[in-house]
Short mmCIF file of C-alpha atoms and ligand atoms in Angstrom, two decimals:
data_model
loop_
_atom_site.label_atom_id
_atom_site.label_comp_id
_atom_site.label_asym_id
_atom_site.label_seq_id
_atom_site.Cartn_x
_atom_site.Cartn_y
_atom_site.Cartn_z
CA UNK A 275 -18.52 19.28 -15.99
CA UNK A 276 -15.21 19.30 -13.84
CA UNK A 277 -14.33 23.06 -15.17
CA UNK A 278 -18.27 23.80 -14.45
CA UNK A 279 -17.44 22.54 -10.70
CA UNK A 280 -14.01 24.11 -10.37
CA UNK A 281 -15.42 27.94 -11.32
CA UNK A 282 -18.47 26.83 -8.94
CA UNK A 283 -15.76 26.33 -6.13
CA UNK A 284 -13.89 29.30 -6.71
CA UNK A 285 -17.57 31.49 -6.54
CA UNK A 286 -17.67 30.11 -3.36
CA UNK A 287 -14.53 30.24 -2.07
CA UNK A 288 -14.37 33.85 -2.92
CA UNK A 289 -17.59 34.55 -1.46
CA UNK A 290 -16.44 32.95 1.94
CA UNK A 291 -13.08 34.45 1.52
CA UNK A 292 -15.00 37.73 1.69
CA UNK A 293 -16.96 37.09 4.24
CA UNK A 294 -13.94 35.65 6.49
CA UNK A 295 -12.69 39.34 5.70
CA UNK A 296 -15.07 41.13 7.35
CA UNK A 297 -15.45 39.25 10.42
CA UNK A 298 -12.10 36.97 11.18
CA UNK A 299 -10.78 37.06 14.81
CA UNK A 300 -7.70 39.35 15.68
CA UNK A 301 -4.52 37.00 15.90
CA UNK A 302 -2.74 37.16 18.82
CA UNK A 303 -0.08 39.95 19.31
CA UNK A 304 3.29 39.43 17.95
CA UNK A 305 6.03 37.75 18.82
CA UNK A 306 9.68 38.24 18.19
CA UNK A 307 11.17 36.57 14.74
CA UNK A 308 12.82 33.63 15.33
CA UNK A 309 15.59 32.65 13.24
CA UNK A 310 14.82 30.07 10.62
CA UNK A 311 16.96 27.39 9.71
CA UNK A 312 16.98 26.63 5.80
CA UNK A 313 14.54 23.36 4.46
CA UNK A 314 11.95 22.25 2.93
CA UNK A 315 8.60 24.18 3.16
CA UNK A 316 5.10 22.92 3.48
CA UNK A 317 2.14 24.24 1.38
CA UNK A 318 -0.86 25.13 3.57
CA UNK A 319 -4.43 25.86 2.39
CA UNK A 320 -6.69 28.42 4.72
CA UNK A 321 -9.42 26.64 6.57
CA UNK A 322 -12.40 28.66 7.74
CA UNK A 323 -12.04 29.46 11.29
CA UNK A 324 -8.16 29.39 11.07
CA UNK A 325 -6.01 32.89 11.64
CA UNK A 326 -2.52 33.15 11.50
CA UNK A 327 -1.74 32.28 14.96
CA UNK A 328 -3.26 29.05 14.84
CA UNK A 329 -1.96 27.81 11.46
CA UNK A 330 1.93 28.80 13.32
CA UNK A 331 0.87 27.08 16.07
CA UNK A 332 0.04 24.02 13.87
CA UNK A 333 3.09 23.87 12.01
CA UNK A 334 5.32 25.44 15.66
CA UNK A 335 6.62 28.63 13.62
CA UNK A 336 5.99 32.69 14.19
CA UNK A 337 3.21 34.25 12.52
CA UNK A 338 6.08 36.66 11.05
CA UNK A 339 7.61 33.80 9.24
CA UNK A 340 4.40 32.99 7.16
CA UNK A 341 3.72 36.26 6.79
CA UNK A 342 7.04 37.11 5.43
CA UNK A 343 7.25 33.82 3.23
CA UNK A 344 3.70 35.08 1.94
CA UNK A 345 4.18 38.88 1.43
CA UNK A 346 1.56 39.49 4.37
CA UNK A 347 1.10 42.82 5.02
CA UNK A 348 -1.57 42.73 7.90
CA UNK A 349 -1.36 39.46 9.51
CA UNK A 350 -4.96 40.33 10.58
CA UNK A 351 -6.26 39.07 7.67
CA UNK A 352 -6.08 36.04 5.86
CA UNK A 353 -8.58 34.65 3.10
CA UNK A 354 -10.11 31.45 3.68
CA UNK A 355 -8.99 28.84 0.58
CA UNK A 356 -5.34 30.66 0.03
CA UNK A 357 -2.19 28.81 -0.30
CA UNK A 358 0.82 29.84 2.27
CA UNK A 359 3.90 28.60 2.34
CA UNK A 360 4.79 27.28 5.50
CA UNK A 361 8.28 27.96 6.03
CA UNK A 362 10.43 24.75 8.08
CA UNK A 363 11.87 26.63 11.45
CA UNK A 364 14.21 25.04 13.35
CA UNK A 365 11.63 23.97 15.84
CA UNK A 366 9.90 22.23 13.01
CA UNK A 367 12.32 20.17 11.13
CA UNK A 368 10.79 18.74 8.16
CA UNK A 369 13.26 15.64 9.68
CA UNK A 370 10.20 12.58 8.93
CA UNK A 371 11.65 9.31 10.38
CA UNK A 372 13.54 6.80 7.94
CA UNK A 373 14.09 3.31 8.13
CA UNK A 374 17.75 1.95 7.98
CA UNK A 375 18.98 -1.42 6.73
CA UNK A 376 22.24 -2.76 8.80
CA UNK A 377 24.88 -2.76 7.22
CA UNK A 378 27.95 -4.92 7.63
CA UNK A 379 30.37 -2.98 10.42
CA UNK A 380 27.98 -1.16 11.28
CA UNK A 381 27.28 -0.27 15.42
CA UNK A 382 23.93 1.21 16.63
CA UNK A 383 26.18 4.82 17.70
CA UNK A 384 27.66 4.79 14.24
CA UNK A 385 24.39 4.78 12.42
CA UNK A 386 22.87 7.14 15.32
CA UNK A 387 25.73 9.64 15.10
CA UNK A 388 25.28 9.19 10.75
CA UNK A 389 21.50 10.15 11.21
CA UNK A 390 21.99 12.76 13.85
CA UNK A 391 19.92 10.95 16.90
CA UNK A 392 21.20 9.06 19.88
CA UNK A 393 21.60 5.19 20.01
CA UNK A 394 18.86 5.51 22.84
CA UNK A 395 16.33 7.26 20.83
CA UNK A 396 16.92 4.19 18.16
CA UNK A 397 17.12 1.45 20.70
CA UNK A 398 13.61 2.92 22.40
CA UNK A 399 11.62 3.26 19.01
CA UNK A 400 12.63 -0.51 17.75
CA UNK A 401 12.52 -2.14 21.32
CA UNK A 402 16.11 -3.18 21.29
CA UNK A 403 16.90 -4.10 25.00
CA UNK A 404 20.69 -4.99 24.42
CA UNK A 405 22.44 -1.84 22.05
CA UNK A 406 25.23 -4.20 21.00
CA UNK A 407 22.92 -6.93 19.44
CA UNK A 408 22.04 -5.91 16.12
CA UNK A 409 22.55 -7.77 12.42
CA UNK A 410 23.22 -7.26 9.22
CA UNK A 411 20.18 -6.95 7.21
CA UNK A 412 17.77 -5.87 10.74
CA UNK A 413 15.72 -3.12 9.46
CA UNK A 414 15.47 -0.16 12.02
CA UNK A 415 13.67 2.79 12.45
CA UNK A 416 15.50 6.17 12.77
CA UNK A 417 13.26 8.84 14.11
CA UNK A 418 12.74 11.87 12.98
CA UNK A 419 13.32 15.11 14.85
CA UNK A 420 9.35 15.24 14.85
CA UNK A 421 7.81 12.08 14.57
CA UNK A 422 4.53 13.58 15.79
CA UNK A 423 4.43 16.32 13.30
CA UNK A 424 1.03 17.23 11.49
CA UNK A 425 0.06 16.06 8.07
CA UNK A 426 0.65 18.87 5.58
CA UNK A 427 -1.98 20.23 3.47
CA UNK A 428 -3.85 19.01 1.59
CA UNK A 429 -3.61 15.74 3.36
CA UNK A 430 -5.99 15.63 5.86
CA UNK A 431 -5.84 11.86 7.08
CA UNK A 432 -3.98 8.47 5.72
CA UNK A 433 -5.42 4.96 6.78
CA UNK A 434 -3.16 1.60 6.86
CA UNK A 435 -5.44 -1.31 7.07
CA UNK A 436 -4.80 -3.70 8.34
CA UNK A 437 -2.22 -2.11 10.83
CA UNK A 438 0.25 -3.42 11.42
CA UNK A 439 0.45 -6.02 8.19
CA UNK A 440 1.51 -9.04 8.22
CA UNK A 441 3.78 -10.64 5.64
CA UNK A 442 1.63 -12.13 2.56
CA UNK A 443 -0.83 -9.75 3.58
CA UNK A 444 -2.42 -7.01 1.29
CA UNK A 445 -2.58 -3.83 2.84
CA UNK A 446 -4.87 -1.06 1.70
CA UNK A 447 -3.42 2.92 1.85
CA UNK A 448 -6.42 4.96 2.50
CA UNK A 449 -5.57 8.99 1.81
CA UNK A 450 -8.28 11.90 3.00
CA UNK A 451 -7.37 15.28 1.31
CA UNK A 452 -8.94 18.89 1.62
CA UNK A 453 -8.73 19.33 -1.80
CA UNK A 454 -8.62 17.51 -5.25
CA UNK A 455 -5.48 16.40 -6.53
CA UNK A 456 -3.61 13.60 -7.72
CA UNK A 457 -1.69 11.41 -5.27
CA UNK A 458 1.28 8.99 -6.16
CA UNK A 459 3.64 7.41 -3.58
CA UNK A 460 6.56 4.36 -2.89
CA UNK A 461 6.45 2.19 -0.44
CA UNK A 462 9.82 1.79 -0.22
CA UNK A 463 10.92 2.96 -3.75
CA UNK A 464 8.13 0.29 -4.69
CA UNK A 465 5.45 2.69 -7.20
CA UNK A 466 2.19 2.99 -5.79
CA UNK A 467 -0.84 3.34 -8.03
CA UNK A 468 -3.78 5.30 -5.92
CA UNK A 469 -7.15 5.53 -7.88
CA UNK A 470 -10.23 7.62 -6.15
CA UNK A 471 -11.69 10.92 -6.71
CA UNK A 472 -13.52 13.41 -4.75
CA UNK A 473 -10.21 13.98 -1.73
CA UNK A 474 -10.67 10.43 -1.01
CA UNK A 475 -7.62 7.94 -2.96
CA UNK A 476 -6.54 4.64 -2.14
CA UNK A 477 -4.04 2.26 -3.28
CA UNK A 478 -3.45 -1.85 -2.66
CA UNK A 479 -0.06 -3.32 -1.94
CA UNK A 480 1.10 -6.48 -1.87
CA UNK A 481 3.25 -7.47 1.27
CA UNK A 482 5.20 -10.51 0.16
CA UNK A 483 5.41 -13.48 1.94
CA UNK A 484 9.10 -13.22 2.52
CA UNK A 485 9.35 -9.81 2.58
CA UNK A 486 11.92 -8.65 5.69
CA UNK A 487 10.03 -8.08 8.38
CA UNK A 488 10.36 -4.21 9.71
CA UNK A 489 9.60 -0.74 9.14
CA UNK A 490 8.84 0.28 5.97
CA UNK A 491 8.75 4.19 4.52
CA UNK A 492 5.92 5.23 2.84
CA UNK A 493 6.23 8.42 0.86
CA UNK A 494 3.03 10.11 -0.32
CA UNK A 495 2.74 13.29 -3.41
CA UNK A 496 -0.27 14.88 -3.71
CA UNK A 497 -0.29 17.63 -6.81
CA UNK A 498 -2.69 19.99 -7.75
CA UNK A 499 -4.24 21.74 -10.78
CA UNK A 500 -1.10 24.21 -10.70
CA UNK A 501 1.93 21.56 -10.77
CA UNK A 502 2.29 22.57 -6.86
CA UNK A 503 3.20 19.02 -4.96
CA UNK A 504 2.90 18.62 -0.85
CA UNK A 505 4.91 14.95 -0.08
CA UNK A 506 3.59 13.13 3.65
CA UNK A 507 5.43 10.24 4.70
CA UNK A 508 4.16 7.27 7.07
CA UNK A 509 6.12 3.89 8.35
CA UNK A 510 4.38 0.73 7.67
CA UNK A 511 5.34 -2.17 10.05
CA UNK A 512 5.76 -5.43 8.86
CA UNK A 513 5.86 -8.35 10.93
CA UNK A 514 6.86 -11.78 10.51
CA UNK A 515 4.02 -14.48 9.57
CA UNK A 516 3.74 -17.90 11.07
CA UNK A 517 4.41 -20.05 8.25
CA UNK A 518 5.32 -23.82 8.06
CA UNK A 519 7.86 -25.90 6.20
CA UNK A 520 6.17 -28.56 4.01
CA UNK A 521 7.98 -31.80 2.27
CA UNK A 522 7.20 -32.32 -1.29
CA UNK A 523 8.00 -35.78 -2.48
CA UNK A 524 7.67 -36.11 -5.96
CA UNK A 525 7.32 -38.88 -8.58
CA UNK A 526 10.24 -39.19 -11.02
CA UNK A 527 7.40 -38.54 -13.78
CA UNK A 528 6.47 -35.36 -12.51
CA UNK A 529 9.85 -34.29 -11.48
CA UNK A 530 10.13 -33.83 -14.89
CA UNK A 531 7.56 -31.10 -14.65
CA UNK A 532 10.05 -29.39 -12.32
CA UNK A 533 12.60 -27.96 -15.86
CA UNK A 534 14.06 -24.69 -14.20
CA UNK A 535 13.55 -23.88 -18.41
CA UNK A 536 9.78 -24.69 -18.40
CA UNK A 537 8.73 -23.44 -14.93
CA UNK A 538 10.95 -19.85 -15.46
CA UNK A 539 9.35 -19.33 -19.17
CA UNK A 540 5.61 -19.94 -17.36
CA UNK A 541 6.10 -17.48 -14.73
CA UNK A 542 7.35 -15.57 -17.14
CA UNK A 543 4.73 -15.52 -18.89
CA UNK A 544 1.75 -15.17 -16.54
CA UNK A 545 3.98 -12.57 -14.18
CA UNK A 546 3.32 -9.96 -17.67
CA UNK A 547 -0.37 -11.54 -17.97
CA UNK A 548 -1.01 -10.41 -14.28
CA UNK A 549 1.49 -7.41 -14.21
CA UNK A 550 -1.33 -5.50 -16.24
CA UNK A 551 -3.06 -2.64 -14.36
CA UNK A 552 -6.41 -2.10 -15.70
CA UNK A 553 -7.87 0.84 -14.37
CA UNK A 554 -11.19 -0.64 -13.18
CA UNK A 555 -12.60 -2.12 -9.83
CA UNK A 556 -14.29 -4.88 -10.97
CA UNK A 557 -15.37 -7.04 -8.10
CA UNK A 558 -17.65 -5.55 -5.25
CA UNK A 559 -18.11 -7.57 -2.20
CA UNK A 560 -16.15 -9.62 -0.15
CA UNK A 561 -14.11 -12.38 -2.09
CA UNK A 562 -15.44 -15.67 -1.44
CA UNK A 563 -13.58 -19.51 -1.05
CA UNK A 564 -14.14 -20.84 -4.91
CA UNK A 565 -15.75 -24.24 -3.38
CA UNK A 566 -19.10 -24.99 -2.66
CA UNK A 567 -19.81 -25.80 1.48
CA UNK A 568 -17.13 -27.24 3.61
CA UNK A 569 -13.74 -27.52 2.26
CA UNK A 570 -10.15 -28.77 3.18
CA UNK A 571 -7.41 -26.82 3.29
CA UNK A 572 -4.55 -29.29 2.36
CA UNK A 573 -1.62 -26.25 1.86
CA UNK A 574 -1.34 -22.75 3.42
CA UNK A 575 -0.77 -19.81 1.77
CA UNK A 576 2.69 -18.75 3.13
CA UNK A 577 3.97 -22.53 3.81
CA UNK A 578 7.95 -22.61 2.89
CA UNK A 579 8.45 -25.33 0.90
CA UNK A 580 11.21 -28.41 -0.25
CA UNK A 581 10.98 -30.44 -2.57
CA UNK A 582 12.34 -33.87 -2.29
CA UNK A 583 14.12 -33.61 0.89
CA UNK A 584 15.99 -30.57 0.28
CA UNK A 585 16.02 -26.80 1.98
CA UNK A 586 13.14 -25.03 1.73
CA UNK A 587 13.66 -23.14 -1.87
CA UNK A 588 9.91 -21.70 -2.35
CA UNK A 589 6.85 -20.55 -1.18
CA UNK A 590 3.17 -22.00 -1.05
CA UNK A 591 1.78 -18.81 -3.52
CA UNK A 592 -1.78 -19.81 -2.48
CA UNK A 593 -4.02 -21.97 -0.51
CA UNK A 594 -4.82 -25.72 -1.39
CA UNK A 595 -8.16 -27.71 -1.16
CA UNK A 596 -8.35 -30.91 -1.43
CA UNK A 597 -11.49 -32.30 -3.18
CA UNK A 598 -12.30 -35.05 -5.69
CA UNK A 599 -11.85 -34.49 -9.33
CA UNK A 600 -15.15 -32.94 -11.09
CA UNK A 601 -16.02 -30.52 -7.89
CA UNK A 602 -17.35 -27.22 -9.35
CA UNK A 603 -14.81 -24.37 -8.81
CA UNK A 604 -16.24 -21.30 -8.46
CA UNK A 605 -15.18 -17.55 -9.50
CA UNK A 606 -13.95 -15.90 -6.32
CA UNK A 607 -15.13 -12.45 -7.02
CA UNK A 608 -16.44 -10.33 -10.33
CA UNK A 609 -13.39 -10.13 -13.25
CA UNK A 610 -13.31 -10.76 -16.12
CA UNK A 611 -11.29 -14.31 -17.31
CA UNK A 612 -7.64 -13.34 -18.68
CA UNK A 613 -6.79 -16.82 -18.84
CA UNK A 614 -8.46 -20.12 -19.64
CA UNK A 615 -6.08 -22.64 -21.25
CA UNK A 616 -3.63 -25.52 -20.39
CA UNK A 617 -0.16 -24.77 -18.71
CA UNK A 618 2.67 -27.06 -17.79
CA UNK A 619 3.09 -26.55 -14.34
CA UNK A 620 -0.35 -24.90 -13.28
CA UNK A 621 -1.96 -27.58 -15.69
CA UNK A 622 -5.48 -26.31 -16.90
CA UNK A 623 -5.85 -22.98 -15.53
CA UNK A 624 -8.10 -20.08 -15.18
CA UNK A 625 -7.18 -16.81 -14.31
CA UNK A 626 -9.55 -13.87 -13.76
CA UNK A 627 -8.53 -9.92 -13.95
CA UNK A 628 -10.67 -8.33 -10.99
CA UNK A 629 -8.90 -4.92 -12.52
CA UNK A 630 -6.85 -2.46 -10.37
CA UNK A 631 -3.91 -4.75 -10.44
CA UNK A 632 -6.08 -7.94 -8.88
CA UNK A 633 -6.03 -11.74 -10.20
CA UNK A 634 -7.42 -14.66 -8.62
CA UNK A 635 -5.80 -18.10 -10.33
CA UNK A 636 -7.35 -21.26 -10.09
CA UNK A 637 -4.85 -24.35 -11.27
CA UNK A 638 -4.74 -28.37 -11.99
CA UNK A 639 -8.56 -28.18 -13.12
CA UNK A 640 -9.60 -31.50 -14.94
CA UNK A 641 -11.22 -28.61 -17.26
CA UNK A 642 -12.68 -25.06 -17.63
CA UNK A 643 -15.96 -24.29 -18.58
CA UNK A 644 -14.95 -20.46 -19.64
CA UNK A 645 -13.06 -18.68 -22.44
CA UNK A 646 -10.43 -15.38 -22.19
CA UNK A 647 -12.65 -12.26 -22.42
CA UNK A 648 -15.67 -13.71 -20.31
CA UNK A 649 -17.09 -11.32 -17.68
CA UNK A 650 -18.11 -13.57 -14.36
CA UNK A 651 -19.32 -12.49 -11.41
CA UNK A 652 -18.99 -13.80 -8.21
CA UNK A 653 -19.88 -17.41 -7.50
CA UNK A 654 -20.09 -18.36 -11.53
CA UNK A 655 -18.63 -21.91 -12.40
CA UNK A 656 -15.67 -21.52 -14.25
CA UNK A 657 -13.91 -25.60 -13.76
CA UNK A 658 -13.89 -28.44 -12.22
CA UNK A 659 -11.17 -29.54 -9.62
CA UNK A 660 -8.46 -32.22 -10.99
CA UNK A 661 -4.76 -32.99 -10.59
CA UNK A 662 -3.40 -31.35 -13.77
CA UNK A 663 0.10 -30.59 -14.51
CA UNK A 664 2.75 -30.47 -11.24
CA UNK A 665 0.42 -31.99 -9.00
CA UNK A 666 -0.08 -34.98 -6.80
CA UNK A 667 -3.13 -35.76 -6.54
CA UNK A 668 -7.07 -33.93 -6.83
CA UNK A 669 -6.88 -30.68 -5.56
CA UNK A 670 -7.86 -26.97 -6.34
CA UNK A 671 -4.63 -24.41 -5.63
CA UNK A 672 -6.85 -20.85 -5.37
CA UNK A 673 -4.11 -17.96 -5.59
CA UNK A 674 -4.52 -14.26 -5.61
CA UNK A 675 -1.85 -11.50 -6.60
CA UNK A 676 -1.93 -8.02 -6.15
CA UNK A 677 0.43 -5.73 -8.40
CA UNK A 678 2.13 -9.14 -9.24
CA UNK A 679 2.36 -10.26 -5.43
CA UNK A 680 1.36 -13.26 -4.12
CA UNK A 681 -1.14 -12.72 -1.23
CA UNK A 682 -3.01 -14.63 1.26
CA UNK A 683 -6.24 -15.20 -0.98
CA UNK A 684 -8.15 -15.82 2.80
CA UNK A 685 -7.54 -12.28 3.67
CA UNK A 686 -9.76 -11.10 1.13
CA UNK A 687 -12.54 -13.33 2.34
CA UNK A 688 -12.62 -11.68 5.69
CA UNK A 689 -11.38 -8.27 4.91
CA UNK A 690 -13.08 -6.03 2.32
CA UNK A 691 -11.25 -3.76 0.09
CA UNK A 692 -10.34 -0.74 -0.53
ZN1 ZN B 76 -1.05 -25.02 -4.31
#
């Protein structure tokens, strides 16, 4: 079926190319060569309606450049659906902004003069009003000698929603291409997994909670049938969530629960459970809260928490309800259960697989009413609220990680994904 489609395109595309032949516009006279610096090149396909003066234009080189790169004889003509390299001239320096992490000694001219910009190009893109006051660890944006520059082809368009993210947020990489192929990226050396077919691809990513708040690179590879790869790159801003502290005072019995041995070989153990990628969307709507009609929210998602009086040494990975013991808890969205069973911290848990890297927990049930394996879809009972292992009282915690991040499960009632 896909080779059936691929020799149907290429009928096509030679028909048009053929027709583009006969009647393509005359591209503007020439111009002088320009010397060209040395870097990387960018791989552009032939649009209809495009001539050689406007794809130079696009990428600010000389028609003689492409032509030359491309063994073009008469820049007259160009077929509609070919591949030219796009040579980088010095007026287009492939140069895509970085981000920078401060480093100890460092001053904002040192790291300007290291990355070839000015202190006030720096200090303008990341609002600093005073050049002498940055810190160690303050992520920065460097620009690039073109920040503005074009997508390559085959990219056509990339989304960030929401934008900008917030930390504990999941954000959702949207890709448009003008061709099929197969797109893998980093946010920040982090591997991105992008599912999606017909030039449309997305990926999820979990923004932790206390991830550094800042500029983040994301570098995008899309390769075709031929091995040939175009990379894009975007900056995704992070900023800083509102989060509170929270005191947790804890009974000397359930202190006991707290064994750095026990709690370490737990999260051991479910981080491999949910660091499995299966590669299927399961769920279909919006997630929903997994409690019948009004609820309580007792915890945030996000607070920063200490336990018994000391600094803050963790994170609230999800939001609590509070509700009596016996209250139906419901499944959140379609998945399939990859956990039903009794835990030491989490006490009797349920955990459902919503597939693309997706899990929903739902911990200290006084039981479950499903098994591993079971499909559910949305709204299904699958427990009852209790105060099961490290808990104080009758509560549901509702959690949901993405790629093994902990996110704010509310998002995902509000926003749909992809
Ligand atoms: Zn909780």
């Amino acid at each position: 079926m896909e080779l059936l489609n691929r020799w149907a395109r290429l009928f096509v595309a030679i028909l048009i190319a053929t027709q583009a032949a006969l009647c393509a516009p005359p591209v503007q006279a020439a111009q002088p060569p320009a010397p060209m610096a040395q870097g990387p090149t960018v791989v552009h396909v032939v649009r209809s309606g495009e001539t050689l003066f406007s794809i130079a234009r696009h990428y600010s080189t000389t028609i003689e450049a492409i032509a030359q790169a491309n063994d073009i004889v008469d820049p007259r003509w160009i077929q509609i659906s070919r591949r030219l390299t796009v040579p980088a001239s010095e007026t287009t320096p492939s140069h895509q902004p970085t981000t920078y992490v401060v480093q100890r000694g460092d001053t904002l001219s040192l790291i300007a003069r290291r990355h070839n910009t000015t202190t006030q190009a720096i200090a303008k893109l990341n609002s600093i009003l005073n050049p002498d006051l940055i810190y160690v660890s303050q992520r920065l944006v460097i620009p690039g000698s073109a920040p503005s520059a074009p997508l390559p082809s085959p990219f056509v368009a990339v989304e960030l929603k929401p934008r900008p993210v917030v930390q504990g947020e999941t954000l959702a990489i949207k890709i448009q291409t003008d061709t099929p192929v197969h797109v893998t990226g980093t946010l920040d050396d982090r591997p991105l997994t992008f599912v999606g077919e017909d030039n449309r691809y997305w990926a999820l990513v979990g923004i932790g909670a206390t991830a550094q708040a800042g500029p983040y690179l994301l570098k995008l590879t899309a390769s075709d049938g031929t091995g040939e790869t175009t990379t894009a790159s975007e900056l995704v801003r992070v900023i800083a969530g509102d989060f509170a502290i929270e005191q947790i005072v804890l009974s000397p019995e359930t202190s006991k629960l707290l064994d750095p041995a026990l709690v370490r070989a737990e999260n051991e153990r479910l981080n491999q459970l949910v660091g499995v990628f299966s590669g299927q969307q399961l769920w279909k709507e919006l997630f929903r809260v997994p409690l019948h009609g009004a609820v309580r929210v007792t915890s945030a998602f996000g607070t920063r928490r200490s336990y018994s009086g000391g600094p803050p040494t963790s994170y609230h990975g999800g939001v609590d309800y509070g509700a009596e013991t016996g209250t139906p808890v419901l499944a959140a969205g379609r998945g399939r259960v990859a956990l039903a069973e009794e835990l030491t911290v989490r006490g009797k848990a349920v955990i459902i697989d919503h597939g693309l890297g997706v899990y929903s927990g739902y911990y200290h049930l006084s039981e479950f009413v499903v098994q591993a394996g079971q499909e559910v879809k949305q709204g299904d009972p699958i427990g009852n609220v209790g105060s099961t292992g490290l808990s104080t009282g009758p509560h549901l915690h509702w959690e949901i990680r993405v790629g093994g991040v902990y996110v704010d499960p509310l998002q995902w009632t509000r926003q749909a994904f992809p």
